[in-house]
Coordinates of C-alpha atoms and ligand atoms in Angstrom, one line a residue:
M245 CA 31.0 3.7 -27.0
C246 CA 32.9 0.4 -27.2
G247 CA 35.2 -0.3 -24.2
I248 CA 38.3 -2.6 -23.9
V249 CA 39.8 -4.1 -20.8
G250 CA 42.4 -6.9 -20.8
G251 CA 45.5 -8.1 -18.9
I252 CA 47.9 -10.7 -17.8
A253 CA 48.2 -11.4 -14.1
N254 CA 49.5 -13.9 -11.6
A255 CA 46.0 -15.0 -10.5
N256 CA 42.6 -15.6 -12.2
I257 CA 41.9 -12.4 -14.2
A258 CA 38.2 -13.0 -15.0
P259 CA 36.8 -11.1 -12.0
L260 CA 39.0 -8.1 -12.7
L261 CA 37.9 -8.0 -16.3
L262 CA 34.3 -8.2 -15.3
E263 CA 34.8 -5.4 -12.8
G264 CA 36.5 -3.4 -15.6
L265 CA 33.5 -3.9 -17.9
K266 CA 31.1 -2.6 -15.2
R267 CA 33.3 0.5 -14.9
L268 CA 33.1 1.0 -18.7
E269 CA 29.3 0.7 -18.8
Y270 CA 28.8 4.5 -18.6
R271 CA 30.3 4.8 -22.1
G272 CA 27.3 3.2 -23.7
Y273 CA 27.1 -0.2 -25.3
D274 CA 24.6 -2.9 -26.3
S275 CA 26.5 -6.2 -25.7
S276 CA 29.6 -7.5 -23.8
G277 CA 32.0 -10.4 -23.7
L278 CA 35.0 -11.8 -21.9
I279 CA 37.6 -14.4 -22.8
V280 CA 40.4 -16.0 -20.9
L281 CA 43.1 -18.6 -21.7
S282 CA 42.7 -21.5 -19.4
K283 CA 45.4 -23.5 -17.6
N284 CA 45.5 -26.0 -20.5
N285 CA 45.7 -23.2 -23.1
K286 CA 42.1 -23.2 -24.2
L287 CA 40.2 -20.0 -25.1
L288 CA 37.1 -19.8 -22.9
R289 CA 34.6 -17.2 -23.9
Q290 CA 31.2 -15.8 -22.7
R291 CA 29.2 -13.1 -24.5
A292 CA 25.8 -11.6 -23.8
I293 CA 23.5 -9.1 -25.4
G294 CA 22.3 -6.2 -23.2
K295 CA 23.7 -5.2 -19.9
V296 CA 27.0 -6.4 -18.3
C297 CA 24.9 -8.1 -15.6
N298 CA 23.6 -10.5 -18.3
L299 CA 27.2 -11.5 -18.9
E300 CA 27.8 -11.7 -15.2
N301 CA 24.9 -14.1 -14.8
K302 CA 26.2 -16.3 -17.6
L303 CA 29.6 -16.3 -15.9
K304 CA 28.0 -17.4 -12.7
T305 CA 26.6 -20.6 -14.2
N306 CA 29.6 -21.2 -16.6
K307 CA 32.7 -20.2 -14.6
I308 CA 35.8 -19.5 -16.6
E309 CA 39.3 -19.0 -15.2
G310 CA 42.7 -18.0 -16.6
K311 CA 45.5 -15.6 -15.9
I312 CA 45.4 -13.8 -19.3
G313 CA 42.3 -12.4 -20.9
L314 CA 40.3 -9.8 -22.8
A315 CA 36.9 -8.2 -22.3
H316 CA 34.8 -5.7 -24.3
T317 CA 31.6 -3.7 -24.3
R318 CA 30.3 -3.3 -27.8
W319 CA 28.3 -0.4 -29.3
A320 CA 27.1 -1.9 -32.6
T321 CA 28.4 -0.4 -35.8
H322 CA 28.7 -3.3 -38.3
G323 CA 26.1 -6.0 -37.5
E324 CA 23.2 -5.8 -35.0
P325 CA 23.7 -6.1 -31.3
S326 CA 23.7 -9.9 -30.7
D327 CA 25.7 -12.6 -28.9
K328 CA 27.5 -13.7 -32.1
N329 CA 28.5 -10.1 -33.0
A330 CA 29.7 -9.3 -29.5
H331 CA 33.5 -9.3 -28.9
P332 CA 35.9 -11.0 -28.3
H333 CA 36.2 -12.6 -31.7
I334 CA 38.1 -15.8 -32.3
S335 CA 40.0 -17.2 -35.3
K336 CA 40.7 -21.0 -35.6
N337 CA 40.3 -21.4 -31.8
S338 CA 43.7 -19.9 -31.3
I339 CA 43.6 -16.1 -31.8
S340 CA 41.2 -13.8 -29.9
V341 CA 40.7 -10.1 -30.5
V342 CA 38.8 -7.2 -29.0
H343 CA 38.5 -4.0 -31.1
N344 CA 37.3 -0.5 -30.8
G345 CA 37.0 1.6 -34.0
I346 CA 36.0 0.7 -37.6
I347 CA 38.0 -1.3 -40.2
E348 CA 37.0 0.5 -43.4
N349 CA 38.4 -2.1 -45.8
Y350 CA 36.9 -5.1 -44.1
V351 CA 34.7 -6.0 -47.1
S352 CA 37.7 -6.7 -49.4
L353 CA 39.7 -8.3 -46.6
K354 CA 36.7 -10.6 -45.8
K355 CA 36.4 -11.6 -49.5
S356 CA 40.0 -12.7 -49.7
Q357 CA 39.9 -14.4 -46.3
I358 CA 36.8 -16.4 -47.4
Q359 CA 38.8 -17.5 -50.5
Q360 CA 41.6 -18.6 -48.1
G361 CA 39.1 -20.8 -46.3
Y362 CA 38.3 -18.7 -43.2
Q363 CA 34.8 -19.1 -41.9
F364 CA 33.0 -16.1 -40.5
S365 CA 30.8 -16.4 -37.5
S366 CA 29.8 -12.7 -37.1
E367 CA 28.8 -9.7 -39.3
T368 CA 31.4 -7.5 -37.7
D369 CA 34.3 -5.7 -39.3
T370 CA 36.5 -6.9 -36.4
E371 CA 36.5 -10.6 -37.2
V372 CA 38.8 -9.9 -40.2
I373 CA 41.5 -8.8 -37.8
A374 CA 41.4 -12.1 -35.9
H375 CA 41.7 -14.1 -39.2
A376 CA 44.4 -11.8 -40.5
I377 CA 46.5 -12.4 -37.4
D378 CA 46.0 -16.1 -37.7
F379 CA 47.0 -16.0 -41.3
F380 CA 50.2 -14.0 -40.6
T381 CA 51.1 -16.3 -37.6
L382 CA 52.2 -18.9 -40.1
S383 CA 54.9 -16.6 -41.5
S384 CA 55.9 -14.9 -38.2
N385 CA 58.2 -15.7 -35.4
S386 CA 56.0 -14.1 -32.7
L387 CA 52.4 -13.0 -32.0
L388 CA 53.8 -9.4 -32.1
E389 CA 55.1 -9.8 -35.6
A390 CA 51.8 -11.3 -36.8
V391 CA 49.9 -8.3 -35.4
Q392 CA 52.4 -5.9 -36.9
K393 CA 51.9 -7.5 -40.3
T394 CA 48.1 -7.4 -39.9
L395 CA 48.0 -3.7 -38.9
K396 CA 49.8 -2.9 -42.2
T397 CA 46.8 -4.3 -44.1
L398 CA 44.1 -2.4 -42.2
K399 CA 42.5 0.8 -43.2
G400 CA 40.5 2.7 -40.5
S401 CA 40.8 3.1 -36.7
Y402 CA 41.5 0.7 -33.9
G403 CA 42.2 0.2 -30.3
L404 CA 43.1 -3.5 -30.2
G405 CA 43.8 -6.3 -27.7
V406 CA 45.0 -9.7 -28.9
I407 CA 45.8 -13.0 -27.2
S408 CA 46.7 -16.4 -28.6
S409 CA 46.7 -19.9 -27.3
N410 CA 50.0 -20.5 -29.1
H411 CA 51.6 -17.6 -27.1
P412 CA 50.0 -18.1 -23.7
N413 CA 52.2 -15.5 -21.9
K414 CA 51.8 -12.6 -24.3
L415 CA 49.2 -9.9 -24.8
I416 CA 49.5 -7.5 -27.7
A417 CA 47.7 -4.2 -27.9
A418 CA 47.7 -1.4 -30.5
R419 CA 46.1 1.9 -31.1
K420 CA 45.3 4.2 -34.1
G421 CA 42.6 6.8 -33.8
S422 CA 41.1 5.1 -30.8
P423 CA 42.4 5.6 -27.2
L424 CA 44.3 2.8 -25.4
L425 CA 46.4 2.8 -22.3
I426 CA 48.4 0.4 -20.2
G427 CA 47.9 0.0 -16.5
I428 CA 50.9 -1.2 -14.4
G429 CA 49.7 -3.2 -11.4
D430 CA 51.5 -4.9 -8.5
N431 CA 50.3 -8.3 -9.7
G432 CA 50.0 -7.9 -13.5
N433 CA 50.0 -5.6 -16.5
Y434 CA 46.8 -4.5 -18.1
I435 CA 45.3 -2.6 -21.1
A436 CA 42.1 -0.5 -21.2
S437 CA 40.4 2.1 -23.4
D438 CA 39.8 4.2 -20.3
Q439 CA 41.5 4.7 -17.0
M440 CA 38.3 4.1 -15.1
A441 CA 38.3 0.4 -16.1
L442 CA 41.5 -0.2 -14.1
L443 CA 41.3 2.2 -11.2
S444 CA 40.6 -0.7 -8.8
V445 CA 44.0 -2.3 -9.6
T446 CA 46.3 0.6 -10.4
K447 CA 46.8 4.3 -10.7
K448 CA 50.0 3.9 -12.8
F449 CA 49.3 4.4 -16.5
I450 CA 51.1 4.7 -19.8
F451 CA 49.1 6.4 -22.5
L452 CA 49.9 4.9 -25.9
E453 CA 50.6 7.3 -28.7
E454 CA 49.1 7.0 -32.2
E455 CA 50.1 3.8 -34.0
D456 CA 52.0 2.4 -31.0
I457 CA 52.0 -1.4 -30.6
V458 CA 52.8 -3.0 -27.2
E459 CA 53.8 -6.4 -26.1
L460 CA 52.9 -7.2 -22.5
D461 CA 53.9 -10.1 -20.3
L462 CA 53.6 -10.5 -16.6
K463 CA 56.9 -8.7 -15.9
K464 CA 57.7 -6.7 -19.0
I465 CA 56.1 -4.0 -21.2
T466 CA 57.7 -3.2 -24.6
I467 CA 56.3 -0.5 -26.7
Y468 CA 57.0 -0.1 -30.5
N469 CA 56.2 2.8 -32.7
S470 CA 54.7 2.4 -36.2
E471 CA 58.2 1.8 -37.6
G472 CA 58.8 -1.1 -35.2
T473 CA 61.4 0.8 -33.1
I474 CA 61.2 0.3 -29.3
V475 CA 60.1 3.6 -27.7
E476 CA 59.7 4.8 -24.1
R477 CA 56.5 6.4 -23.0
P478 CA 56.2 8.2 -19.7
I479 CA 54.4 6.5 -16.7
K480 CA 51.7 8.8 -15.3
I481 CA 50.0 8.6 -11.9
S482 CA 46.3 9.2 -12.3
N483 CA 44.7 11.7 -10.0
L484 CA 41.2 10.2 -10.6
M485 CA 39.6 9.4 -7.3
E486 CA 37.8 6.0 -6.9
G487 CA 35.1 7.8 -4.8
K488 CA 34.2 10.0 -7.7
F489 CA 32.5 7.0 -9.3
D490 CA 30.2 6.3 -6.4
L491 CA 26.6 7.5 -6.4
G492 CA 26.7 8.5 -2.7
T493 CA 23.3 9.6 -1.7
Y494 CA 22.0 10.1 -5.2
D495 CA 19.9 7.8 -7.4
H496 CA 21.6 8.6 -10.7
F497 CA 24.9 9.9 -11.8
M498 CA 23.1 12.6 -13.9
Q499 CA 21.4 13.8 -10.7
K500 CA 24.7 13.8 -8.8
E501 CA 26.5 15.6 -11.6
I502 CA 23.7 18.3 -11.8
F503 CA 24.2 19.0 -8.1
E504 CA 28.0 18.9 -8.4
Q505 CA 28.0 21.9 -10.7
P506 CA 28.7 24.6 -8.1
Q507 CA 31.9 22.7 -7.0
A508 CA 32.8 21.8 -10.6
I509 CA 32.7 25.5 -11.5
R510 CA 34.7 26.4 -8.5
D511 CA 37.3 23.8 -9.5
T512 CA 37.3 25.1 -13.1
L513 CA 37.8 28.7 -11.9
E514 CA 40.5 27.8 -9.4
S515 CA 43.8 29.5 -10.2
R516 CA 42.2 30.7 -13.5
I517 CA 41.1 34.1 -12.1
T518 CA 42.6 36.5 -9.5
K519 CA 40.6 39.0 -7.5
D520 CA 39.5 40.9 -10.7
R521 CA 41.6 39.5 -13.6
V522 CA 41.6 36.5 -15.9
V523 CA 44.8 34.4 -15.8
I524 CA 45.5 34.2 -19.5
S525 CA 48.2 31.5 -19.1
A526 CA 45.3 29.2 -18.0
F527 CA 45.1 28.4 -21.7
G528 CA 48.9 27.5 -21.9
Y529 CA 52.1 29.3 -21.2
K530 CA 52.2 30.6 -24.8
A531 CA 48.6 31.7 -24.8
K532 CA 49.3 35.4 -24.4
E533 CA 51.7 35.5 -27.3
D534 CA 49.4 33.3 -29.4
F535 CA 46.2 35.2 -28.7
Q536 CA 47.9 38.4 -29.8
K537 CA 48.4 36.9 -33.3
I538 CA 44.8 35.9 -34.0
N539 CA 42.0 37.8 -35.6
Q540 CA 39.1 35.4 -35.7
V541 CA 37.9 32.2 -34.0
Q542 CA 36.6 28.9 -35.6
I543 CA 35.0 26.5 -33.2
V544 CA 34.1 22.8 -33.9
A545 CA 32.3 20.5 -31.5
C546 CA 29.5 17.9 -31.3
G547 CA 26.4 17.4 -29.1
S548 CA 26.3 19.5 -25.9
S549 CA 29.8 20.8 -26.6
Y550 CA 28.4 22.2 -29.9
H551 CA 25.8 24.1 -27.9
A552 CA 28.4 25.5 -25.6
A553 CA 30.2 26.7 -28.8
L554 CA 27.1 28.4 -30.0
V555 CA 26.8 30.4 -26.8
A556 CA 30.5 31.3 -27.1
K557 CA 29.9 32.8 -30.6
Y558 CA 27.5 35.4 -29.0
W559 CA 30.0 36.1 -26.3
L560 CA 33.1 36.4 -28.5
E561 CA 31.4 38.7 -31.1
D562 CA 29.4 40.7 -28.6
I563 CA 31.9 41.1 -25.8
A564 CA 35.4 40.4 -27.2
K565 CA 34.5 41.8 -30.7
I566 CA 36.1 38.9 -32.4
S567 CA 34.5 37.2 -35.4
C568 CA 33.6 33.6 -34.6
N569 CA 32.2 30.7 -36.6
V570 CA 30.8 27.5 -35.1
E571 CA 30.2 24.2 -36.8
V572 CA 29.5 20.6 -35.9
A573 CA 32.7 18.6 -36.4
S574 CA 31.1 15.8 -38.4
E575 CA 30.2 18.3 -41.2
Y576 CA 33.3 20.5 -40.9
R577 CA 35.7 17.5 -41.5
Y578 CA 34.1 16.7 -44.8
R579 CA 33.9 20.1 -46.4
R580 CA 36.8 22.1 -47.8
P581 CA 36.6 25.0 -45.4
I582 CA 38.6 28.2 -46.0
I583 CA 40.7 28.8 -43.0
L584 CA 42.2 32.3 -42.9
D585 CA 45.6 33.0 -41.4
K586 CA 45.4 34.3 -37.8
T587 CA 42.6 31.9 -36.9
L588 CA 42.3 30.5 -33.4
F589 CA 40.8 27.1 -34.0
V590 CA 39.0 25.9 -30.9
A591 CA 37.9 22.2 -30.5
I592 CA 35.6 21.6 -27.6
S593 CA 35.2 18.0 -26.3
Q594 CA 34.4 16.7 -22.8
S595 CA 36.0 13.4 -23.5
G596 CA 38.7 14.6 -25.8
E597 CA 38.2 11.4 -27.9
T598 CA 35.3 12.2 -30.2
A599 CA 36.5 10.9 -33.6
D600 CA 34.9 13.7 -35.7
I601 CA 36.4 16.4 -33.6
L602 CA 39.9 14.9 -33.6
E603 CA 39.6 14.6 -37.4
A604 CA 38.3 18.1 -37.9
L605 CA 41.3 19.4 -35.9
K606 CA 43.8 17.4 -37.9
I607 CA 42.3 18.6 -41.2
A608 CA 42.2 22.2 -40.1
K609 CA 45.9 22.0 -39.3
K610 CA 46.6 20.4 -42.7
I611 CA 44.6 23.2 -44.6
N612 CA 46.4 26.0 -42.8
K613 CA 49.6 25.3 -40.9
K614 CA 49.6 28.8 -39.5
I615 CA 46.5 28.4 -37.3
I616 CA 46.7 28.2 -33.6
T617 CA 44.7 25.3 -32.1
L618 CA 43.1 25.3 -28.6
C619 CA 41.2 22.5 -27.1
I620 CA 38.7 22.8 -24.2
S621 CA 38.4 19.3 -22.6
N622 CA 37.6 17.6 -19.4
S623 CA 40.2 14.8 -19.9
A624 CA 43.8 15.7 -19.3
E625 CA 45.3 12.7 -21.0
S626 CA 42.9 12.5 -24.0
S627 CA 43.9 12.5 -27.7
I628 CA 42.7 16.0 -28.2
T629 CA 45.1 17.5 -25.6
R630 CA 48.0 15.8 -27.4
I631 CA 47.3 17.4 -30.8
S632 CA 46.4 21.0 -29.7
D633 CA 48.8 23.9 -29.3
L634 CA 46.9 25.2 -26.3
V635 CA 44.9 23.3 -23.8
F636 CA 42.2 24.4 -21.3
L637 CA 41.0 21.7 -18.9
T638 CA 37.6 22.1 -17.4
N639 CA 38.3 20.2 -14.2
A640 CA 34.7 19.2 -13.8
G641 CA 35.8 15.7 -12.5
P642 CA 34.6 12.5 -14.2
E643 CA 31.2 12.8 -15.8
V644 CA 29.5 9.4 -15.8
G645 CA 26.0 10.2 -17.0
V646 CA 25.8 10.0 -20.7
A647 CA 23.8 13.2 -20.9
S648 CA 26.3 16.0 -20.3
T649 CA 25.6 18.4 -17.4
K650 CA 28.6 19.6 -15.4
A651 CA 30.9 19.2 -18.4
F652 CA 28.6 21.5 -20.4
T653 CA 28.4 24.3 -17.8
T654 CA 32.2 24.1 -17.1
Q655 CA 32.8 24.3 -20.8
L656 CA 30.8 27.5 -20.8
V657 CA 33.0 28.8 -17.9
G658 CA 36.1 28.0 -20.0
L659 CA 34.6 29.8 -23.0
A660 CA 33.7 32.8 -20.8
L661 CA 37.3 33.0 -19.6
L662 CA 38.4 32.7 -23.3
T663 CA 36.1 35.6 -24.2
C664 CA 37.5 37.7 -21.4
A665 CA 41.1 36.8 -22.2
L666 CA 40.7 37.7 -25.9
G667 CA 38.8 40.8 -25.0
V668 CA 41.6 42.0 -22.8
I669 CA 44.3 41.2 -25.4
K670 CA 42.4 42.8 -28.2
K671 CA 41.6 45.8 -25.9
S672 CA 37.9 45.4 -26.6
I673 CA 37.1 45.2 -22.9
D674 CA 38.6 47.5 -20.2
K675 CA 39.6 46.7 -16.7
S676 CA 36.2 47.4 -15.2
Q677 CA 34.5 45.1 -17.7
E678 CA 37.0 42.4 -17.0
K679 CA 36.4 42.8 -13.3
N680 CA 32.6 42.6 -13.9
I681 CA 33.0 39.3 -15.8
V682 CA 35.3 37.9 -13.2
N683 CA 32.8 38.8 -10.4
G684 CA 30.0 37.3 -12.4
L685 CA 31.9 34.0 -12.7
K686 CA 32.6 34.0 -9.0
R687 CA 28.9 34.3 -8.3
L688 CA 28.0 31.3 -10.4
P689 CA 28.3 28.5 -7.7
G690 CA 26.0 30.5 -5.3
L691 CA 23.6 31.3 -8.1
I692 CA 23.4 27.6 -9.1
D693 CA 22.8 26.6 -5.5
E694 CA 19.9 29.0 -5.4
T695 CA 18.5 27.7 -8.7
L696 CA 18.8 24.1 -7.6
L697 CA 16.3 25.0 -4.8
Q698 CA 13.6 25.1 -7.5
E699 CA 13.9 21.3 -7.9
N700 CA 10.6 20.5 -6.1
Q701 CA 8.6 22.9 -8.3
I702 CA 10.3 21.6 -11.5
Q703 CA 9.6 18.0 -10.4
K704 CA 5.8 18.9 -10.1
L705 CA 5.9 20.4 -13.6
S706 CA 7.5 17.3 -15.1
T707 CA 4.2 15.4 -14.6
K708 CA 2.8 17.4 -17.5
F709 CA 5.0 15.5 -19.9
I710 CA 3.7 12.0 -19.1
D711 CA 1.4 11.8 -22.1
K712 CA 3.3 14.1 -24.4
N713 CA 5.2 13.0 -27.5
S714 CA 6.8 16.3 -28.4
A715 CA 8.0 19.6 -26.9
L716 CA 9.3 22.9 -28.2
F717 CA 12.0 24.9 -26.5
L718 CA 12.3 28.7 -27.2
G719 CA 15.0 31.2 -26.5
R720 CA 16.5 34.3 -28.1
G721 CA 20.1 35.3 -28.6
A722 CA 22.6 33.1 -26.7
M723 CA 19.5 31.6 -24.9
Y724 CA 18.6 29.9 -28.2
A725 CA 21.6 27.7 -27.8
I726 CA 20.5 27.0 -24.2
A727 CA 17.0 26.1 -25.6
M728 CA 18.8 23.6 -27.9
E729 CA 20.7 22.1 -25.0
G730 CA 17.4 21.8 -23.1
A731 CA 15.7 20.0 -26.1
L732 CA 18.7 17.7 -26.4
K733 CA 18.6 16.7 -22.8
L734 CA 14.9 15.9 -23.0
K735 CA 15.4 13.8 -26.2
E736 CA 18.4 12.0 -24.8
I737 CA 17.0 10.7 -21.5
S738 CA 13.2 10.8 -21.8
Y739 CA 12.9 9.8 -25.5
I740 CA 10.4 12.6 -26.0
H741 CA 10.8 14.4 -29.4
A742 CA 12.0 17.9 -28.7
E743 CA 13.1 20.8 -30.8
A744 CA 14.5 24.2 -30.1
F745 CA 13.8 27.4 -32.1
P746 CA 14.9 31.0 -31.8
A747 CA 11.6 32.5 -30.6
G748 CA 11.6 35.0 -33.5
E749 CA 11.5 32.2 -36.1
L750 CA 8.2 30.7 -34.8
K751 CA 6.1 32.4 -37.4
H752 CA 8.1 30.9 -40.2
G753 CA 6.8 27.4 -39.6
P754 CA 7.0 25.9 -36.1
I755 CA 3.9 27.8 -34.9
A756 CA 1.9 25.5 -37.1
L757 CA 2.8 22.7 -34.7
I758 CA 1.4 24.3 -31.6
D759 CA -1.6 22.9 -29.9
N760 CA -2.6 21.6 -26.5
N761 CA -0.4 18.5 -26.8
M762 CA 2.8 20.4 -27.6
P763 CA 4.2 21.9 -24.4
V764 CA 6.4 24.9 -25.0
I765 CA 9.3 25.7 -22.7
A766 CA 10.8 29.1 -22.8
V767 CA 13.8 30.7 -21.1
A768 CA 13.4 34.4 -20.4
P769 CA 16.4 36.3 -18.9
N770 CA 16.0 40.0 -18.3
D771 CA 18.1 41.1 -21.3
E772 CA 17.7 43.4 -24.3
L773 CA 15.6 40.8 -26.2
L774 CA 13.1 40.3 -23.4
S775 CA 10.3 42.5 -24.9
K776 CA 10.7 40.7 -28.2
L777 CA 10.5 37.3 -26.4
K778 CA 7.4 38.4 -24.5
S779 CA 5.6 39.1 -27.8
N780 CA 6.6 35.7 -29.1
L781 CA 5.2 34.1 -26.0
Q782 CA 1.9 35.9 -26.5
E783 CA 1.7 34.5 -30.0
V784 CA 2.3 31.0 -28.8
K785 CA -0.1 31.3 -25.9
S786 CA -2.9 32.6 -28.0
R787 CA -2.7 29.3 -30.0
G788 CA -3.6 27.2 -27.0
S789 CA -0.3 25.8 -26.0
Q790 CA 0.7 24.7 -22.4
M791 CA 3.7 26.8 -21.5
I792 CA 6.5 26.7 -19.0
V793 CA 8.6 29.8 -18.7
F794 CA 11.8 30.0 -16.7
E795 CA 12.4 33.6 -16.0
D796 CA 14.7 36.0 -14.3
K797 CA 12.8 37.4 -11.2
D798 CA 12.9 40.8 -12.9
S799 CA 11.7 39.7 -16.2
K800 CA 8.0 39.8 -15.1
V801 CA 6.5 37.7 -17.9
M802 CA 2.7 38.4 -17.8
P803 CA 0.9 35.3 -16.3
M804 CA -1.7 33.7 -18.5
K805 CA -4.0 30.7 -18.2
G806 CA -2.1 27.5 -19.0
M807 CA 1.3 29.2 -18.4
E808 CA 3.5 28.2 -15.5
I809 CA 6.1 30.8 -14.7
I810 CA 9.1 29.8 -12.6
P811 CA 11.3 32.7 -11.4
I812 CA 14.9 31.4 -11.2
T813 CA 17.0 34.2 -9.8
S814 CA 17.8 37.8 -10.7
N815 CA 20.6 40.1 -11.7
L816 CA 22.1 37.8 -14.3
G817 CA 24.3 39.2 -17.0
R818 CA 25.3 38.1 -20.5
I819 CA 27.8 35.6 -19.2
T820 CA 25.9 34.3 -16.2
A821 CA 22.4 33.9 -17.7
P822 CA 23.1 31.1 -20.2
I823 CA 24.9 29.1 -17.5
I824 CA 22.2 29.6 -14.9
F825 CA 19.2 29.0 -17.2
T826 CA 20.7 25.6 -18.2
I827 CA 20.1 24.3 -14.7
P828 CA 16.3 24.2 -14.6
L829 CA 16.3 22.6 -18.1
Q830 CA 18.6 19.8 -16.8
L831 CA 16.3 19.3 -13.8
L832 CA 13.2 19.2 -16.0
S833 CA 14.5 16.5 -18.3
Y834 CA 15.9 14.5 -15.3
H835 CA 12.5 14.5 -13.6
V836 CA 10.6 13.7 -16.8
A837 CA 12.9 10.8 -17.5
L838 CA 12.4 9.6 -13.9
I839 CA 8.7 9.5 -14.4
K840 CA 9.1 7.7 -17.7
G841 CA 11.3 5.1 -16.0
T842 CA 14.1 5.3 -18.6
D843 CA 17.7 4.3 -18.0
I844 CA 18.8 7.8 -17.2
D845 CA 22.5 7.3 -17.0
K846 CA 22.7 5.0 -19.9
P847 CA 20.0 6.0 -22.4
R848 CA 19.3 3.6 -25.2
N849 CA 21.5 3.8 -28.3
L850 CA 23.7 6.6 -26.9
A851 CA 27.3 6.6 -26.0
K852 CA 29.3 8.9 -23.7
S853 CA 32.3 9.1 -25.9
V854 CA 31.8 8.7 -29.6
T855 CA 35.1 7.3 -30.8
V856 CA 33.8 6.2 -34.3
E857 CA 32.4 8.5 -36.9
Ligands
G6P1102 C1 28.0 12.2 -27.2 C2 27.5 12.4 -25.8 C3 27.1 13.9 -25.6 C4 28.3 14.7 -25.9 C5 28.8 14.5 -27.3 C6 30.2 15.2 -27.6 O1 27.0 12.3 -28.1 O2 26.4 11.6 -25.5 O3 26.8 14.1 -24.2 O4 27.9 16.1 -25.8 O5 29.1 13.1 -27.5 O6 31.1 14.6 -26.7 P1 32.5 15.3 -26.3 O7 33.1 14.3 -25.4 O8 33.3 15.5 -27.6 O9 32.1 16.6 -25.7

């Protein structure tokens, strides 16, 4: 989603801002822009619709230079993607603003600003911020004060960067509901919405807290809380490695991240299991005590993380014998849910910044103060880790491809560990069952390596999708959630309409869709529902569909004309099967997208981290 980078340095900052924008591209956006304050205090701006390279081309022909500046990648919310709606926005040629988030009261602010004589040049909600700062500048002694006054008038969320031609040595930044950090470099001080933007200049970061406002100059960083009191925030050294953002020998980040899964899972398991036990403190030093207090689990998540949650519901109820509800965060936050005492409230978010999930978590805490909250995230310094009682980090390393792969499978690993930990605490699993689960988890990297060997065969199958507009994914039990994840992957990166159904539901509607143009993809582990699934596959096949079945070598699905059966591996259990069967579905959508020539790592309209609702 939208990205911010800005700073004040002792040399021309424009190249650094452009590099920062390139590093933010993975988040998803549809226009970009950059502004600097020139030597003679003039705001110089360039904006472009589409990819950052379009902006780069404009900057090649119209060079701009300055030691202080702001840049932005915009994912359109208010106003179509266009040059005029791209940030930075300017008021009266003196104030410039970049903004992530949504200003909910912008319509009324805009109305009164028009009455005050301000002219609007965009359809965005952001432009009101620039005009409001300009307005308050007249009654303020500093840019900081004008921004502080402005923020009091705004309803909604913001990550904000502000510069002014009247205050050429100051950059003001603020956050509320949208992430923002400060980078401390040798030759300047910077702001960004994401560490990645600044890794080429610094590894020293300060993560702003909710409603912080910061004043930066070349030498000094002063942070104020919402009451205007100066506060100290710790400096953290990032352990993100620059090399992690290189493609290496791969063509796409998604492909790289699919193949990184064995290592990502090893890293997620590291120090979280012993020879045959789960380390319960992996969820936090108080986890053992907290888990003892809970009787049920509520999970909220979005997108792929929601599918991981659905798998966990099967595991928690089936293995740990704990009742579990799962809901998408965007719905949960707007109902009035009943949250019982002794609930473990789990929020799953790769980025830790998804607005709906953060809000659902906050609302749940308001409804019942006694609940214990746990987040499962891949981002150590994210907002979600700050507001959760317990934290489990997936350690998958940075995921750049918009379509989630290694983050999803490592979330499943985290949820498997949670199932085991709760099962042990509730005494619903004994030592030998715990040992079995731990051994299964240890086998995962090897099993994934084995599954990845099927890539050539899956690549050949992908040609069957060239002329298809729709596909159906089938699974039963926890594999239904994996079918949903497979359908989501295909939709996201190949733009083919895909839906998942629990195979037993086919007769209640979806079977009417089946014909030769509707490929059906099924996942068939060797589990207690296999014979039921086999009957469902017969029903589909006899209606003339083309089928692809990914099966456990021991499942022995009966071959039929028009059906391709790809044996994956064997000896999978309730925990290992959903994780392993995810891999061929990831490879299938990757290869279909490759044939279709889509922008695999940055699919149209999608964002990696959805920081607005
Ligand atoms: C976006 C991404 C998905 C992701 C979802 C939830 O839609 O494109 O890949 O699953 O957000 O993101 P989160 O960071 O909260 O897991």
